[in-house]
XYZ file of C-alpha atoms in Angstrom:
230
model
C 0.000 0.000 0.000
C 1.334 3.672 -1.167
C 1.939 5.770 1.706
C 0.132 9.192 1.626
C 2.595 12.182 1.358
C 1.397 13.593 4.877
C 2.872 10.400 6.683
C 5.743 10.308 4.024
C 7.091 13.664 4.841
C 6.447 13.597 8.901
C 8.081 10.414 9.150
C 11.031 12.008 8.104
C 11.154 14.810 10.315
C 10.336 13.132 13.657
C 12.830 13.092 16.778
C 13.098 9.319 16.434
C 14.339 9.786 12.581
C 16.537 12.189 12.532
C 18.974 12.876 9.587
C 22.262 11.090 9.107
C 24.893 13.266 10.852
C 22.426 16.065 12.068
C 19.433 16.636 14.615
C 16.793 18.830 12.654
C 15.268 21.353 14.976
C 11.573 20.237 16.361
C 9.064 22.717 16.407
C 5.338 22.622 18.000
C 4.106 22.510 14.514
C 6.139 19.645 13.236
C 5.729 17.614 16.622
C 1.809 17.865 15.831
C 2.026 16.926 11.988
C 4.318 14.201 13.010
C 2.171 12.945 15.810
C -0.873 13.538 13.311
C 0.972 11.758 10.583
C 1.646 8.486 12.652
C -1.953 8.237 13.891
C -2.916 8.024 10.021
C -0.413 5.508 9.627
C -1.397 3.389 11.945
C -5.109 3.806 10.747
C -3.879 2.740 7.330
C -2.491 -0.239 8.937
C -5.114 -0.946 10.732
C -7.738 -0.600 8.054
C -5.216 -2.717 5.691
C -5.276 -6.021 7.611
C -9.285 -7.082 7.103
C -8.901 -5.877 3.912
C -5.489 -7.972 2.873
C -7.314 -11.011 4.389
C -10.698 -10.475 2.726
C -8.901 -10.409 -0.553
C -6.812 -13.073 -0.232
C -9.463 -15.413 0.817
C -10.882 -14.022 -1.890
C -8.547 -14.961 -4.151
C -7.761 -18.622 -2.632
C -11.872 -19.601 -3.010
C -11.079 -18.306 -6.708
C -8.177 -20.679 -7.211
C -9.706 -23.610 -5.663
C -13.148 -24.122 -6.347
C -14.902 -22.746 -3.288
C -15.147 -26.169 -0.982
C -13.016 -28.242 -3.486
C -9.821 -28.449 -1.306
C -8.775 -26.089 1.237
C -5.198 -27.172 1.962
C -2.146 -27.875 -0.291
C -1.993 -30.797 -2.709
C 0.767 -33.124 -2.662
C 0.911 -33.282 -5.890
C 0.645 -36.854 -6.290
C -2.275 -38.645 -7.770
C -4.003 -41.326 -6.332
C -6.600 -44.185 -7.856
C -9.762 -44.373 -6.681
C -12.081 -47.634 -8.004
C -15.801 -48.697 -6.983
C -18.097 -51.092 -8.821
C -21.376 -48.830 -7.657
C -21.502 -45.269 -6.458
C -24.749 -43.818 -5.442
C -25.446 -40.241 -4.302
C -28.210 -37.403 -3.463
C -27.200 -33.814 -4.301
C -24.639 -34.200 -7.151
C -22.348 -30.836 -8.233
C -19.397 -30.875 -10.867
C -17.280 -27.745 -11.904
C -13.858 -26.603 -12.876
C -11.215 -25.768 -10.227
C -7.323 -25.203 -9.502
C -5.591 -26.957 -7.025
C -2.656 -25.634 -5.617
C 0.865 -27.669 -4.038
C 2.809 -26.313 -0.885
C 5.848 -23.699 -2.492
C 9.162 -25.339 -3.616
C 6.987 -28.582 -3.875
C 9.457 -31.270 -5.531
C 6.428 -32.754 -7.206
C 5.606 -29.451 -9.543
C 7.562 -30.301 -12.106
C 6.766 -28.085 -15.462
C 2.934 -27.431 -13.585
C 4.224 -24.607 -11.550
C 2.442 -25.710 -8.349
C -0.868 -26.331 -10.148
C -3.543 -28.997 -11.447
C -6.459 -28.256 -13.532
C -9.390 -30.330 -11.599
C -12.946 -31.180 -11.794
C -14.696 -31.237 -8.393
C -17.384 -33.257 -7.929
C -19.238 -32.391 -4.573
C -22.221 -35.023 -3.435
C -24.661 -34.394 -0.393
C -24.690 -37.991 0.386
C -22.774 -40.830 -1.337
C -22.636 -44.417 -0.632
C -19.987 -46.745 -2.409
C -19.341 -50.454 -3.064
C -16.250 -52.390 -3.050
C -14.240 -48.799 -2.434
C -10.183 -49.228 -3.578
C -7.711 -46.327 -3.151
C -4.078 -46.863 -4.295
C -1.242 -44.173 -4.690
C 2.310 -45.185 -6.293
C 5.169 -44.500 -4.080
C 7.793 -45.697 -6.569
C 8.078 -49.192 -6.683
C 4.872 -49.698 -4.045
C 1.554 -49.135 -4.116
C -0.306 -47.927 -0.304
C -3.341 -49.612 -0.951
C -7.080 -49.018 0.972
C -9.883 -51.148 0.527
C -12.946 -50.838 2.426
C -17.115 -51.559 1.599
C -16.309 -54.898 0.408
C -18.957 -56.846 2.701
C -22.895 -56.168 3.857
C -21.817 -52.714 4.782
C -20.915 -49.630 2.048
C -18.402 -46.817 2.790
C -20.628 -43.744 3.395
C -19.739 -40.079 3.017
C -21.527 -36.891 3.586
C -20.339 -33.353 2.011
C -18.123 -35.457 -0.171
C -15.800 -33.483 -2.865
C -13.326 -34.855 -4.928
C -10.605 -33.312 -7.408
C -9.736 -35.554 -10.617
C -8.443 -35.072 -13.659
C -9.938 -38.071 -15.033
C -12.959 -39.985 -14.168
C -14.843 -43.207 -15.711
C -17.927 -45.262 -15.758
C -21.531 -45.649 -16.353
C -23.253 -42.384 -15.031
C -27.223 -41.950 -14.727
C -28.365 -38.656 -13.472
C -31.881 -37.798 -12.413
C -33.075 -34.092 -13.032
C -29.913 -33.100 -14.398
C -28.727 -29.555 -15.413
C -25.909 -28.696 -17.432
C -24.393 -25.469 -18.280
C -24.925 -23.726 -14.838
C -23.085 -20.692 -13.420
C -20.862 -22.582 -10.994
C -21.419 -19.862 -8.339
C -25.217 -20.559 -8.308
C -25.130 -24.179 -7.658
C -28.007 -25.517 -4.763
C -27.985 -29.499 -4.479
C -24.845 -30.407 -3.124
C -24.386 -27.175 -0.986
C -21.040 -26.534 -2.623
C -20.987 -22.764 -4.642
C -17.847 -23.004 -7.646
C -16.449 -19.720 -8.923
C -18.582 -17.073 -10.689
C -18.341 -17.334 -14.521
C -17.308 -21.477 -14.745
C -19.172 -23.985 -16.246
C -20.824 -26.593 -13.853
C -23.563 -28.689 -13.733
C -25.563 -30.368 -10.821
C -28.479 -33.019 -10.607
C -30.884 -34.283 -7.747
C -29.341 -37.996 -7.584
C -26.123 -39.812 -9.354
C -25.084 -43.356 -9.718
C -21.599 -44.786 -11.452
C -21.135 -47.935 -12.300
C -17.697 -48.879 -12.442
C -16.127 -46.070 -11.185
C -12.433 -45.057 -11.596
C -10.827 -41.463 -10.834
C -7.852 -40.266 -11.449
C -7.905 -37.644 -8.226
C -5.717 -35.101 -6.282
C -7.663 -34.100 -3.476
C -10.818 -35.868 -1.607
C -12.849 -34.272 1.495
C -15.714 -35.208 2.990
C -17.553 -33.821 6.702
C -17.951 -37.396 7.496
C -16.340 -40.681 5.610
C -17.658 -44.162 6.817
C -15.104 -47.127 5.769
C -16.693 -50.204 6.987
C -14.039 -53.095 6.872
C -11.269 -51.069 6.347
C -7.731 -52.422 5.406
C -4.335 -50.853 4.754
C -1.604 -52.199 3.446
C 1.283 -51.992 0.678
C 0.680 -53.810 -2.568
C 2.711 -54.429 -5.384
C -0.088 -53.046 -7.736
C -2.709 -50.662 -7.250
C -6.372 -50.408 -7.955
């Protein structure tokens, strides 16, 4: 922020920052334009802070899709596989996700994948498999194999690809992401989106950087490391 020339100039003159070499004389007036001058500043500061956060949340909802993710990507991928997904409030839209400075997984990306969130209400999945290489190992999750299906609520996800046989019911396509209802998730003003009252994919597989969800239900849950993935 430019300082204004009122603060500029008293700053100068003040007992506290005086001129190499000499002490400039300090007159009533000048003590009351400096005292005047510092009481502006630090109303400039003051005023600055809500206004430097404001726009830099601003500007981080921007880059990341609203709810998509909140926190800095790894920049890994990771494989995520179910023979059924079913789900109430369905949202997709464009996004940016962003990895932690100096990240040695940027390569020529410059810190940043292109995404498409998908945000769902409610979601239940079959047979759920989640696998992400290490180099030369696979961390592997399974979970939902049994009677019981992993559950989420609020669930997003960030993928650059994504497979399977989708059915929509009430669909819309072509929405302004930032007026988006059934999934309670609002995408940046001026993308393309598109949202619809229930999903199901059969045969799902994403390609994905990111997941969240407000609560995540694994039923049967195993981790382990696995010479292949999902």
């Amino acid at each position: 922020m430019a300082s204004s020339p009122d603060v500029t100039s008293s700053a100068g003159n003040t007992p506290e920052n005086p001129e190499s070499g000499s002490v400039p004389e300090v007159s009533e007036t000048s003590v009351g334009t400096a005292r005047r001058g510092r009481v502006r500043a630090r109303r400039a500061a003051v005023m600055a802070v809500p206004a430097t956060l404001v726009a830099g949340a601003l500007a981080v909802l921007t880059a990341e899709g609203a709810l998509g993710v909140q926190f800095a990507i790894s920049g890994m991928p990771f494989t995520v596989t179910a023979t059924e997904l079913n789900g109430t409030g369905f949202e997709q839209f464009g996004g940016l996700d962003n990895m932690a400075p100096g990240s040695p997984n940027e390569g020529d990306t410059g810190g940043q994948v292109l995404v498409v969130t998908s945000a769902i209400k409610n979601a239940t999945l079959t047979k759920l498999c989640q696998s992400v290489d290490l180099g030369g190992t696979n961390l592997l999750i399974t979970a939902g194999g049994g009677a019981q299906k992993v559950s989420a609520t609020d669930l997003t996800t960030d993928s650059t690809e994504l497979s399977g046989d989708a059915a929509f019911d009430n669909i819309e396509i072509g929405n302004d992401a930032s007026t988006l209802t059934k999934a309670g998730v609002k995408g940046p003003i001026g993308v393309f989106s598109q949202q619809a009252d229930t999903v199901r994919i059969a045969n799902l597989r994403q390609t994905n950087y990111a997941t969240t969800a407000g609560v995540f239900k694994l039923p049967g849950l195993k981790l382990r490391f696995s010479s292949s993935g999902c």
